[in-house]
Coordinates of C-alpha atoms and ligand atoms in Angstrom, one line a residue:
M30 CA 0.0 0.0 0.0
T31 CA 1.5 3.3 -1.0
V32 CA 1.7 6.1 1.6
E33 CA -0.9 8.4 0.1
N34 CA -3.1 5.4 -0.4
L35 CA -2.9 4.5 3.2
M36 CA -3.7 8.1 4.3
D37 CA -6.6 8.4 1.9
K38 CA -7.9 5.1 3.3
L39 CA -7.5 6.3 6.9
V40 CA -9.2 9.6 6.1
A41 CA -12.1 7.8 4.4
H42 CA -12.3 5.3 7.3
C43 CA -12.5 8.1 9.8
K44 CA -15.3 9.8 8.0
A45 CA -17.3 6.7 7.2
N46 CA -17.2 5.5 10.8
G47 CA -17.7 8.8 12.6
F48 CA -14.2 9.6 13.9
M49 CA -13.7 12.9 12.1
F50 CA -15.5 15.2 9.6
Q51 CA -14.3 18.3 7.8
S52 CA -15.7 21.3 9.6
S53 CA -18.7 23.0 7.9
E54 CA -18.6 20.3 5.2
I55 CA -22.0 21.0 3.7
Y56 CA -20.7 24.5 2.8
G57 CA -17.6 23.1 1.2
G58 CA -15.5 22.9 4.4
L59 CA -13.1 25.3 6.0
N60 CA -9.5 24.5 5.6
G61 CA -7.6 23.6 8.8
F62 CA -10.7 23.0 10.9
W63 CA -12.0 19.5 11.9
D64 CA -15.1 18.2 13.7
Y65 CA -15.0 15.1 15.8
G66 CA -17.8 12.6 15.2
P67 CA -19.4 10.2 17.7
L68 CA -16.4 7.8 17.8
G69 CA -13.8 10.6 17.5
V70 CA -15.2 12.4 20.5
E71 CA -14.8 9.2 22.6
L72 CA -11.3 8.5 21.3
K73 CA -10.1 12.0 22.0
R74 CA -11.7 12.2 25.4
N75 CA -10.1 8.9 26.3
I76 CA -6.7 10.2 25.3
K77 CA -7.1 13.4 27.3
E78 CA -8.4 11.4 30.3
A79 CA -5.4 9.0 30.1
W80 CA -3.1 12.0 30.0
W81 CA -4.8 13.7 33.0
K82 CA -4.9 10.5 35.0
D83 CA -1.3 9.5 34.3
M84 CA 0.3 12.9 34.5
Y85 CA -1.9 14.8 37.0
Q86 CA -3.5 12.2 39.3
N87 CA -1.5 9.0 39.1
H88 CA 2.0 10.0 40.2
N89 CA 3.1 8.7 43.5
E90 CA 4.8 11.5 45.4
L91 CA 6.4 9.1 47.9
A92 CA 7.8 6.5 45.5
Q93 CA 9.0 8.4 42.4
P94 CA 10.1 6.4 39.4
Q95 CA 13.8 6.0 39.1
N96 CA 15.9 9.1 38.3
A97 CA 13.4 11.7 39.5
P98 CA 15.3 14.2 41.6
S99 CA 12.6 14.5 44.4
T100 CA 8.9 14.2 45.1
Y101 CA 6.4 16.6 43.6
D102 CA 2.8 17.7 43.5
M103 CA 0.5 18.3 40.5
V104 CA -2.5 20.7 40.3
G105 CA -4.8 21.6 37.5
L106 CA -6.0 24.9 35.8
D107 CA -8.6 25.9 33.2
C108 CA -7.8 29.4 31.9
T109 CA -9.6 31.6 29.4
I110 CA -8.9 31.5 25.7
I111 CA -8.8 35.3 25.5
M112 CA -6.4 36.9 27.9
H113 CA -5.0 40.4 28.4
P114 CA -3.1 41.4 25.3
Q115 CA 0.0 42.2 27.3
V116 CA 0.3 38.5 28.1
W117 CA 1.3 38.0 24.4
K118 CA 3.6 40.9 24.4
C119 CA 5.6 39.5 27.4
S120 CA 5.5 35.9 26.2
G121 CA 7.1 37.0 22.9
H122 CA 4.2 35.9 20.8
Y123 CA 3.2 39.3 19.7
D124 CA 6.7 40.1 18.2
L125 CA 8.2 36.7 17.5
F126 CA 5.4 34.2 16.8
H127 CA 5.4 34.3 13.1
D128 CA 6.1 32.3 10.0
Y129 CA 7.5 33.6 6.8
M130 CA 5.1 33.4 3.9
V131 CA 5.0 34.3 0.2
D132 CA 2.0 35.3 -1.8
C133 CA 1.3 34.5 -5.4
R134 CA 0.3 37.7 -7.2
K135 CA -1.5 35.7 -9.9
T136 CA -3.5 33.1 -7.9
K137 CA -3.7 35.0 -4.6
K138 CA -2.6 31.9 -2.8
R139 CA -0.3 32.1 0.2
Y140 CA 2.4 29.6 1.1
R141 CA 4.8 29.0 4.0
F142 CA 8.3 30.1 2.7
D143 CA 10.0 27.0 4.2
Q144 CA 7.4 24.6 2.8
V145 CA 7.5 25.3 -0.9
R146 CA 9.8 22.7 -2.5
G147 CA 11.2 22.6 -6.0
R148 CA 14.0 21.7 -8.4
W149 CA 16.1 23.6 -10.9
V150 CA 15.1 22.7 -14.4
T151 CA 17.0 23.7 -17.5
H152 CA 15.9 23.8 -21.1
D153 CA 17.6 25.6 -24.0
Q154 CA 19.9 27.4 -21.6
K155 CA 16.9 28.7 -19.6
R156 CA 17.1 27.7 -15.9
V157 CA 13.9 27.9 -13.8
F158 CA 13.2 26.8 -10.3
V159 CA 10.0 24.8 -10.6
T160 CA 8.1 24.5 -7.3
T161 CA 5.4 22.2 -6.1
M162 CA 3.1 21.7 -3.1
A163 CA 2.3 18.1 -4.0
E164 CA 2.8 15.3 -1.4
P165 CA 6.4 13.9 -1.5
E166 CA 5.3 10.8 -3.5
Q167 CA 3.9 13.0 -6.3
E168 CA 6.5 15.8 -6.1
Q169 CA 8.6 14.7 -9.1
E170 CA 5.6 13.9 -11.3
D171 CA 4.2 17.3 -10.6
I172 CA 7.5 19.1 -11.3
T173 CA 8.0 17.3 -14.5
R174 CA 4.4 18.0 -15.8
R175 CA 4.7 21.7 -15.0
A176 CA 8.2 22.0 -16.5
L177 CA 7.0 20.4 -19.7
K178 CA 4.1 22.8 -19.9
L179 CA 6.3 25.8 -19.1
F180 CA 8.7 25.0 -21.9
N181 CA 5.9 24.0 -24.2
L182 CA 7.1 20.5 -24.6
R183 CA 5.3 17.1 -24.8
S184 CA 6.0 14.1 -22.6
K185 CA 8.1 12.5 -25.3
D186 CA 10.4 15.5 -25.1
I187 CA 11.4 14.8 -21.5
E188 CA 15.0 14.2 -22.6
K189 CA 15.3 17.8 -23.7
I190 CA 15.1 19.1 -20.1
Q191 CA 17.6 18.6 -17.3
F192 CA 16.6 18.3 -13.7
E193 CA 19.1 19.2 -11.0
E194 CA 19.5 16.5 -8.5
R195 CA 18.5 18.2 -5.2
V196 CA 15.0 19.1 -4.0
L197 CA 15.2 22.5 -2.2
T198 CA 12.8 24.6 -0.2
L199 CA 12.5 28.3 -1.1
D200 CA 14.3 29.5 2.0
K201 CA 17.5 27.9 0.6
L202 CA 17.5 30.2 -2.5
T203 CA 19.1 33.6 -2.7
S204 CA 16.7 36.5 -3.4
A205 CA 18.2 36.8 -6.9
E206 CA 17.5 33.2 -7.6
R207 CA 14.0 33.6 -6.4
A208 CA 13.2 35.9 -9.3
N209 CA 13.4 33.0 -11.6
L210 CA 10.9 30.6 -10.2
L211 CA 7.6 29.2 -11.1
G212 CA 5.1 29.3 -8.2
P213 CA 3.3 26.1 -7.2
D214 CA -0.1 26.8 -8.7
T215 CA 0.6 29.1 -11.6
D216 CA 2.0 28.9 -15.1
E217 CA 3.8 32.2 -15.1
I218 CA 7.4 32.8 -13.8
G219 CA 8.0 35.4 -11.1
T220 CA 4.6 35.7 -9.5
L221 CA 5.7 35.0 -5.9
T222 CA 6.3 37.9 -3.6
D223 CA 9.4 38.3 -1.3
P224 CA 8.9 36.5 2.0
R225 CA 7.0 38.5 4.7
E226 CA 6.4 37.9 8.4
F227 CA 2.9 36.6 9.2
N228 CA 1.8 36.5 12.8
L229 CA 0.0 33.3 13.6
M230 CA -2.3 34.6 16.3
F231 CA -6.0 35.1 15.5
K232 CA -7.0 38.6 16.3
T233 CA -10.4 39.5 17.7
Y234 CA -12.1 42.5 19.4
V235 CA -13.4 42.6 23.0
G236 CA -16.6 44.4 23.9
A237 CA -18.1 47.3 22.0
L238 CA -14.7 48.8 21.0
S239 CA -13.9 47.8 17.5
G240 CA -10.6 49.8 17.3
E241 CA -7.2 48.8 18.4
E242 CA -8.0 49.5 22.1
G243 CA -10.3 46.5 22.0
A244 CA -7.9 44.2 20.1
A245 CA -7.2 40.9 21.7
F246 CA -6.0 37.4 20.6
L247 CA -7.1 33.9 20.7
R248 CA -4.5 32.0 22.7
P249 CA -1.9 30.2 20.5
E250 CA -0.9 28.0 23.5
T251 CA -2.4 27.1 26.9
A252 CA 0.9 27.6 28.7
Q253 CA 0.7 31.4 29.3
G254 CA -2.5 31.0 31.4
I255 CA -0.4 28.9 33.8
F256 CA 2.5 31.3 34.0
V257 CA 0.3 34.3 34.8
N258 CA -1.5 32.3 37.5
F259 CA 1.7 31.1 39.1
K260 CA 1.3 33.4 42.1
N261 CA -2.4 32.6 42.5
V262 CA -1.7 28.9 42.6
V263 CA 1.1 29.2 45.1
D264 CA -0.9 31.5 47.3
S265 CA -4.2 29.5 47.2
T266 CA -2.8 26.0 47.8
R267 CA -0.2 24.6 50.2
I268 CA 1.9 23.5 47.2
R269 CA 5.7 23.8 47.3
V270 CA 8.3 23.8 44.5
P271 CA 8.8 21.4 42.7
F272 CA 5.3 21.1 41.4
G273 CA 3.5 20.9 38.1
V274 CA 0.4 22.6 36.8
A275 CA -1.6 20.7 34.1
Q276 CA -4.0 22.2 31.7
I277 CA -6.0 20.8 28.7
G278 CA -7.6 23.3 26.3
K279 CA -8.1 24.7 22.9
S280 CA -5.4 26.8 21.1
F281 CA -5.6 28.6 17.9
R282 CA -3.0 29.3 15.2
N283 CA -3.6 30.9 11.9
E284 CA -1.4 28.3 10.1
I285 CA -0.6 29.4 6.6
T286 CA -0.7 25.9 5.2
P287 CA -2.7 23.5 7.4
R288 CA -2.1 20.0 6.0
N289 CA -1.9 16.3 6.6
F290 CA -5.4 15.7 8.0
T291 CA -5.4 17.1 11.6
F292 CA -1.6 17.2 12.0
R293 CA -1.5 21.0 11.4
S294 CA -4.8 22.6 12.1
R295 CA -5.9 26.1 12.9
E296 CA -7.9 25.1 16.0
F297 CA -6.6 22.3 18.1
E298 CA -6.3 21.1 21.7
Q299 CA -3.1 21.1 23.8
M300 CA -2.3 19.1 26.9
E301 CA 0.4 21.1 28.7
I302 CA 2.3 20.9 32.0
E303 CA 4.4 23.7 33.3
F304 CA 6.6 22.1 35.9
F305 CA 8.2 24.6 38.4
C306 CA 11.5 23.6 40.0
H307 CA 14.6 24.9 41.7
P308 CA 17.2 26.0 39.1
N309 CA 19.7 23.6 40.5
Q310 CA 17.4 20.7 39.7
S311 CA 16.0 21.8 36.4
A312 CA 18.5 19.8 34.3
D313 CA 17.5 16.5 36.0
W314 CA 13.8 17.3 35.8
Y315 CA 14.2 18.0 32.1
Q316 CA 15.6 14.5 31.7
Y317 CA 12.8 13.0 33.8
W318 CA 10.0 14.6 31.8
R319 CA 11.6 13.6 28.5
N320 CA 11.7 10.0 29.5
R321 CA 8.3 10.0 31.2
R322 CA 6.5 11.5 28.3
L323 CA 8.1 9.2 25.7
Q324 CA 7.2 6.1 27.8
W325 CA 3.5 7.3 27.9
Y326 CA 3.1 7.0 24.2
K327 CA 4.7 3.6 24.2
D328 CA 2.4 2.4 27.0
L329 CA -0.6 3.5 25.0
G330 CA 0.4 1.5 22.0
L331 CA 2.7 3.6 19.7
D332 CA 5.3 1.4 18.2
S333 CA 8.8 2.2 19.6
E334 CA 10.3 1.7 16.1
R335 CA 8.2 4.6 14.8
L336 CA 8.9 6.9 17.8
R337 CA 12.0 8.9 18.5
L338 CA 13.2 11.6 20.9
R339 CA 15.2 14.3 19.1
E340 CA 17.1 17.0 20.8
H341 CA 16.9 20.4 19.1
E342 CA 20.0 22.0 17.6
Q343 CA 21.0 25.3 19.1
D344 CA 19.7 27.3 16.1
E345 CA 16.3 25.5 16.3
L346 CA 15.5 26.6 19.8
S347 CA 12.6 29.0 20.5
H348 CA 13.3 32.4 22.0
Y349 CA 12.5 31.1 25.5
S350 CA 14.2 27.8 25.5
C351 CA 17.6 26.6 26.9
G352 CA 16.9 23.1 25.6
T353 CA 14.1 21.3 23.8
A354 CA 13.5 17.7 22.8
D355 CA 10.7 16.6 20.5
I356 CA 9.0 13.3 20.7
E357 CA 8.5 12.4 17.1
Y358 CA 6.5 9.8 15.2
A359 CA 7.0 8.4 11.8
F360 CA 3.5 9.5 10.5
P361 CA 2.6 7.5 7.3
F362 CA 2.1 10.8 5.3
L363 CA 5.8 11.6 5.6
P364 CA 8.5 10.1 3.3
P365 CA 10.3 7.1 4.7
G366 CA 12.8 8.1 7.3
E367 CA 11.1 11.4 8.2
Y368 CA 9.3 12.0 11.5
G369 CA 6.7 14.6 12.6
E370 CA 6.5 16.3 16.0
L371 CA 4.1 14.8 18.5
E372 CA 5.1 16.8 21.6
G373 CA 7.9 19.1 22.7
I374 CA 9.6 19.0 26.1
A375 CA 11.2 22.4 26.7
H376 CA 13.5 23.6 29.4
R377 CA 12.3 27.2 29.6
G378 CA 14.6 28.4 32.4
D379 CA 13.1 31.4 34.2
F380 CA 12.1 33.2 31.0
D381 CA 8.3 33.2 31.5
L382 CA 8.1 34.2 35.1
R383 CA 10.7 36.9 34.7
S384 CA 9.0 38.2 31.5
H385 CA 5.6 38.4 33.1
S386 CA 7.1 40.1 36.1
E387 CA 9.7 42.5 34.6
G388 CA 9.2 42.4 30.9
K389 CA 12.8 41.2 30.3
L390 CA 14.5 40.8 27.0
D391 CA 14.5 37.2 25.7
P392 CA 17.4 34.9 26.6
K393 CA 19.0 35.3 23.1
K394 CA 19.0 39.0 23.7
R395 CA 16.8 39.6 20.7
P396 CA 14.9 42.7 21.9
L397 CA 11.2 42.4 22.0
E398 CA 9.5 45.4 20.5
V399 CA 10.0 48.2 23.0
E400 CA 7.0 50.4 23.8
V401 CA 7.7 54.0 24.6
D402 CA 5.7 56.7 26.3
E403 CA 5.0 60.2 25.0
Q404 CA 8.4 61.3 26.2
G405 CA 10.1 58.4 24.4
S406 CA 11.0 56.5 27.6
P407 CA 10.6 52.7 27.5
R408 CA 7.4 51.6 29.2
H409 CA 7.5 48.9 31.9
R410 CA 6.1 45.9 29.9
G411 CA 5.8 43.2 32.6
S412 CA 3.0 43.0 35.2
G413 CA 5.3 44.5 37.8
K414 CA 4.2 41.7 40.2
D415 CA 6.8 39.7 42.1
L416 CA 6.7 36.2 40.6
T417 CA 9.6 34.9 42.6
Y418 CA 9.1 32.0 45.1
R419 CA 10.2 31.8 48.7
D420 CA 10.9 28.4 50.1
D421 CA 9.5 28.6 53.6
L422 CA 11.7 25.7 54.8
T423 CA 15.1 27.1 53.6
S424 CA 14.0 30.8 53.4
E425 CA 15.6 30.9 50.0
R426 CA 14.0 33.2 47.4
F427 CA 14.4 32.4 43.7
T428 CA 12.6 32.5 40.4
P429 CA 11.7 28.8 39.6
H430 CA 12.8 27.2 36.3
V431 CA 10.2 25.7 34.2
I432 CA 10.2 22.3 32.3
E433 CA 7.3 22.2 29.9
P434 CA 6.0 18.9 28.3
S435 CA 3.6 20.3 25.7
A436 CA 1.5 17.8 23.8
G437 CA -1.2 18.1 21.1
A438 CA -4.4 16.1 21.8
D439 CA -5.3 16.0 18.1
R440 CA -1.8 15.1 17.0
A441 CA -1.6 12.3 19.6
M442 CA -5.0 11.1 18.3
L443 CA -3.8 11.1 14.7
A444 CA -0.8 9.1 15.7
F445 CA -3.0 6.6 17.6
L446 CA -5.3 6.4 14.5
C447 CA -2.3 5.8 12.1
Q448 CA -0.9 3.1 14.5
A449 CA -4.2 1.4 14.9
Y450 CA -5.3 1.2 11.3
T451 CA -4.6 -2.4 10.1
E452 CA -5.9 -4.3 7.0
V453 CA -6.3 -8.0 7.5
Q454 CA -7.4 -10.7 5.1
S455 CA -10.3 -12.8 6.4
S456 CA -12.1 -15.7 4.8
E457 CA -15.8 -15.5 4.5
S458 CA -18.0 -18.6 5.0
G459 CA -17.8 -19.2 1.2
G460 CA -14.0 -19.6 1.5
K461 CA -13.5 -16.2 -0.3
F462 CA -10.8 -13.9 1.1
E463 CA -11.8 -10.4 1.9
S464 CA -9.8 -7.4 3.1
R465 CA -11.2 -5.7 6.1
V466 CA -10.0 -3.0 8.6
V467 CA -9.2 -3.6 12.3
M468 CA -8.5 -0.6 14.4
R469 CA -6.0 -1.9 17.0
F470 CA -6.4 0.8 19.7
H471 CA -5.1 0.2 23.1
P472 CA -8.1 -0.8 25.2
R473 CA -7.7 2.4 27.4
I474 CA -8.4 4.7 24.5
A475 CA -10.8 2.6 22.4
P476 CA -14.1 4.4 21.9
Y477 CA -16.2 1.4 23.0
K478 CA -14.6 -1.0 25.5
A479 CA -16.9 -3.9 24.7
A480 CA -19.9 -4.9 22.6
V481 CA -22.7 -7.3 23.9
L482 CA -24.1 -9.6 21.3
P483 CA -26.9 -12.1 21.7
L484 CA -26.2 -15.0 19.2
V485 CA -29.8 -15.0 18.1
K486 CA -32.8 -12.8 18.7
K487 CA -34.8 -15.5 20.6
D488 CA -34.8 -18.0 23.4
G489 CA -34.3 -15.3 26.1
M490 CA -30.8 -14.4 24.8
P491 CA -31.6 -10.7 24.1
E492 CA -32.9 -10.4 27.7
I493 CA -29.7 -11.8 29.2
A494 CA -27.6 -9.7 26.9
A495 CA -29.5 -6.6 27.9
E496 CA -28.8 -7.4 31.6
I497 CA -25.1 -7.6 30.9
Y498 CA -25.2 -4.5 28.8
G499 CA -26.9 -2.6 31.6
A500 CA -24.3 -3.7 34.1
L501 CA -21.3 -2.8 31.9
K502 CA -22.8 0.5 30.8
K503 CA -22.6 1.8 34.4
K504 CA -18.8 1.6 34.1
F505 CA -17.8 2.0 30.5
N506 CA -18.9 2.9 27.1
V507 CA -20.5 -0.3 25.6
F508 CA -22.3 -1.2 22.4
Y509 CA -25.3 -3.5 22.0
D510 CA -25.9 -5.2 18.7
E511 CA -28.3 -8.0 17.8
K512 CA -28.5 -7.5 14.0
A513 CA -26.7 -9.7 11.4
A514 CA -24.7 -12.9 11.6
I515 CA -22.3 -13.1 14.6
G516 CA -19.2 -13.0 12.3
K517 CA -20.4 -9.8 10.7
R518 CA -21.1 -8.2 14.1
Y519 CA -17.5 -9.1 15.3
W520 CA -16.1 -7.4 12.2
R521 CA -18.2 -4.3 12.7
Q522 CA -16.7 -4.0 16.2
D523 CA -13.1 -4.7 14.9
K524 CA -13.6 -1.9 12.4
I525 CA -14.2 0.7 15.1
G526 CA -11.6 -0.8 17.5
T527 CA -13.8 -2.3 20.2
P528 CA -11.4 -4.6 22.1
Y529 CA -13.9 -7.2 23.5
C530 CA -17.1 -8.8 22.3
I531 CA -19.3 -10.6 24.7
T532 CA -21.6 -13.2 23.2
V533 CA -24.7 -14.7 24.8
D534 CA -25.3 -18.2 23.3
S535 CA -27.1 -21.5 23.9
Q536 CA -24.5 -22.5 26.5
T537 CA -25.4 -19.3 28.5
L538 CA -28.9 -20.7 28.9
V539 CA -27.5 -23.8 30.5
D540 CA -24.7 -22.5 32.8
R541 CA -25.0 -18.7 32.8
T542 CA -21.5 -18.3 31.1
V543 CA -20.8 -16.1 28.1
T544 CA -18.0 -16.0 25.5
I545 CA -15.5 -13.2 25.5
R546 CA -13.7 -12.6 22.2
E547 CA -10.5 -10.5 22.0
R548 CA -10.2 -8.2 18.9
D549 CA -6.5 -8.7 17.9
S550 CA -5.9 -12.4 18.8
M551 CA -9.5 -13.4 18.1
E552 CA -9.1 -15.7 21.1
Q553 CA -12.3 -16.7 22.9
W554 CA -12.9 -17.9 26.4
R555 CA -15.9 -18.3 28.7
V556 CA -16.7 -16.6 31.9
P557 CA -19.6 -16.6 34.3
I558 CA -22.0 -13.6 33.7
D559 CA -21.4 -12.4 37.2
S560 CA -17.7 -11.8 36.5
V561 CA -18.0 -10.1 33.1
V562 CA -17.7 -6.6 34.5
A563 CA -14.6 -7.4 36.5
E564 CA -13.1 -9.3 33.6
I565 CA -13.5 -6.4 31.2
E566 CA -12.4 -3.9 33.9
K567 CA -9.1 -5.7 34.6
R568 CA -8.3 -5.8 30.9
I569 CA -8.9 -2.2 29.9
C570 CA -6.9 -0.4 32.5
Ligands
GAP27 N1 3.7 25.9 24.9 C1 4.6 25.4 24.0 C2 4.0 25.1 22.7 O1 2.9 25.4 22.4 P1 4.5 23.9 20.3 O2 5.6 23.0 19.9 O3 4.3 25.1 19.5 O4 4.8 24.4 21.9 C3 3.1 22.0 21.3 O5 3.2 23.1 20.5 C4 2.3 20.9 20.7 O6 1.0 21.4 20.2 C5 2.9 20.3 19.4 O7 3.9 19.4 19.7 C6 1.7 19.7 18.7 O8 1.4 18.4 19.2 C7 0.6 20.7 19.1 N2 0.4 21.6 18.0 C8 1.1 22.8 17.7 N3 0.6 23.4 16.6 C9 -0.4 22.6 16.2 C10 -1.3 22.7 15.0 N4 -1.2 23.7 14.2 N5 -2.2 21.7 14.8 C11 -2.2 20.6 15.7 N6 -1.4 20.5 16.7 C12 -0.5 21.5 17.0

């Protein structure tokens, strides 16, 4: 199965089975926005609940896993999406959170500067950089087709043009070279503008003021709500450093080229922890969170072979970071050997608390835009509040360092969907082989935990099945199905990833036992009706 084929099939499967729909589809859709259908809602909720349970609730302060520097507490927050605009000034987002983009004067399309790829093509001493936005698998085909059209040649004339070996992105060309290029969706040379900065924050207006005084932004990350509440959290709880604050919520980024299903969307959910610790211990905590977060994905079923932890190079680091590692996954829409970011774990030092307090310059000494008053003196840009921490046992006062594991709920869900999607060959009763889909979700995140199936719709079987269904439903999301042959009903559940099917059959009428069938191994065993709930419970945790 080719890569694009697999992604097309996954997207179609998600739509047909109610995992995901394009937002506003009946009006032609809105690029970069996705709706979660009945199964998608459950899958995503289970992912977020697993994260909350494992990261927030289920850490044992008295018996830390190996290599944790000391014990710690966790608390939660739920902050607003629209915050005081000064938050974004001090965080650096107002001045630094941008992508470079180029516009096509002819088609009015906009592209991210670093995402437009192409190759130099020469014909009759004319050298043109032919670009493409096609998926990697179709890149060469698209470039060839467009080069032939540009030079007015037919397919049989392919020998008359020379392609240079390397595929380059636009940001690798000099500005003089960029004059001689063919934009991705046009047939005229030289229609792309020079790169310009494009801030990724969505702007809105608060209250009745429509002018700049009322301007505000939809948050591009949940993290800042945690930083600006640091003092509130410390003052309102008995918490002591080191501790973490967890938050799950929507973030918005006006991405120039949303792509690859939900991988890069304009509205998405983040699951972020800001972990506050003593500066002397921050290097150890950074290691701890990197390992802990990587293990979480493995425990929920992502294949170790397709996961990696990659430390950022110095020139890749964000303005706030003194070290960042990405957890990356080999998503099937990427060319072989390439990985996409699932989550970043950043060592942010004391940048955030200091910025929100003092309005400092960023650690790389890149000045944030300086506001001046009427006399031309720089305005104090921080909140002016003391965001240091005093340890009441040692009386030491310091600005805590922050380690930030920042995950995307939608991106995690996409990775779990890609990992789960499996095509198997099954033989029908007629001996014919048929290809069908099994979604091999880890039971903890599967939308339905079990399905209850009476073998036939008579002899009291539906009544017993309804009794079991009722008992299970109090604890988990369960499905009831009495229509079609039993094999078909198993396949229906495999297709949506239900890990267990419970069948009421003629033996049940004799000894009150039922069959449990496991999705991946298709193994079956019998248990008494009274132990069904416990049996499923023990297997899905
Ligand atoms: N507070 C740090 C921060 O926001 P980030 O690397 O920009 O860091 C963290 O984002 C995570 O949020 C990413 O690893 C990814 O999982 C998710 N994310 C970021 N932008 C996204 C987008 N446009 N669509 C979907 N998920 C996104």
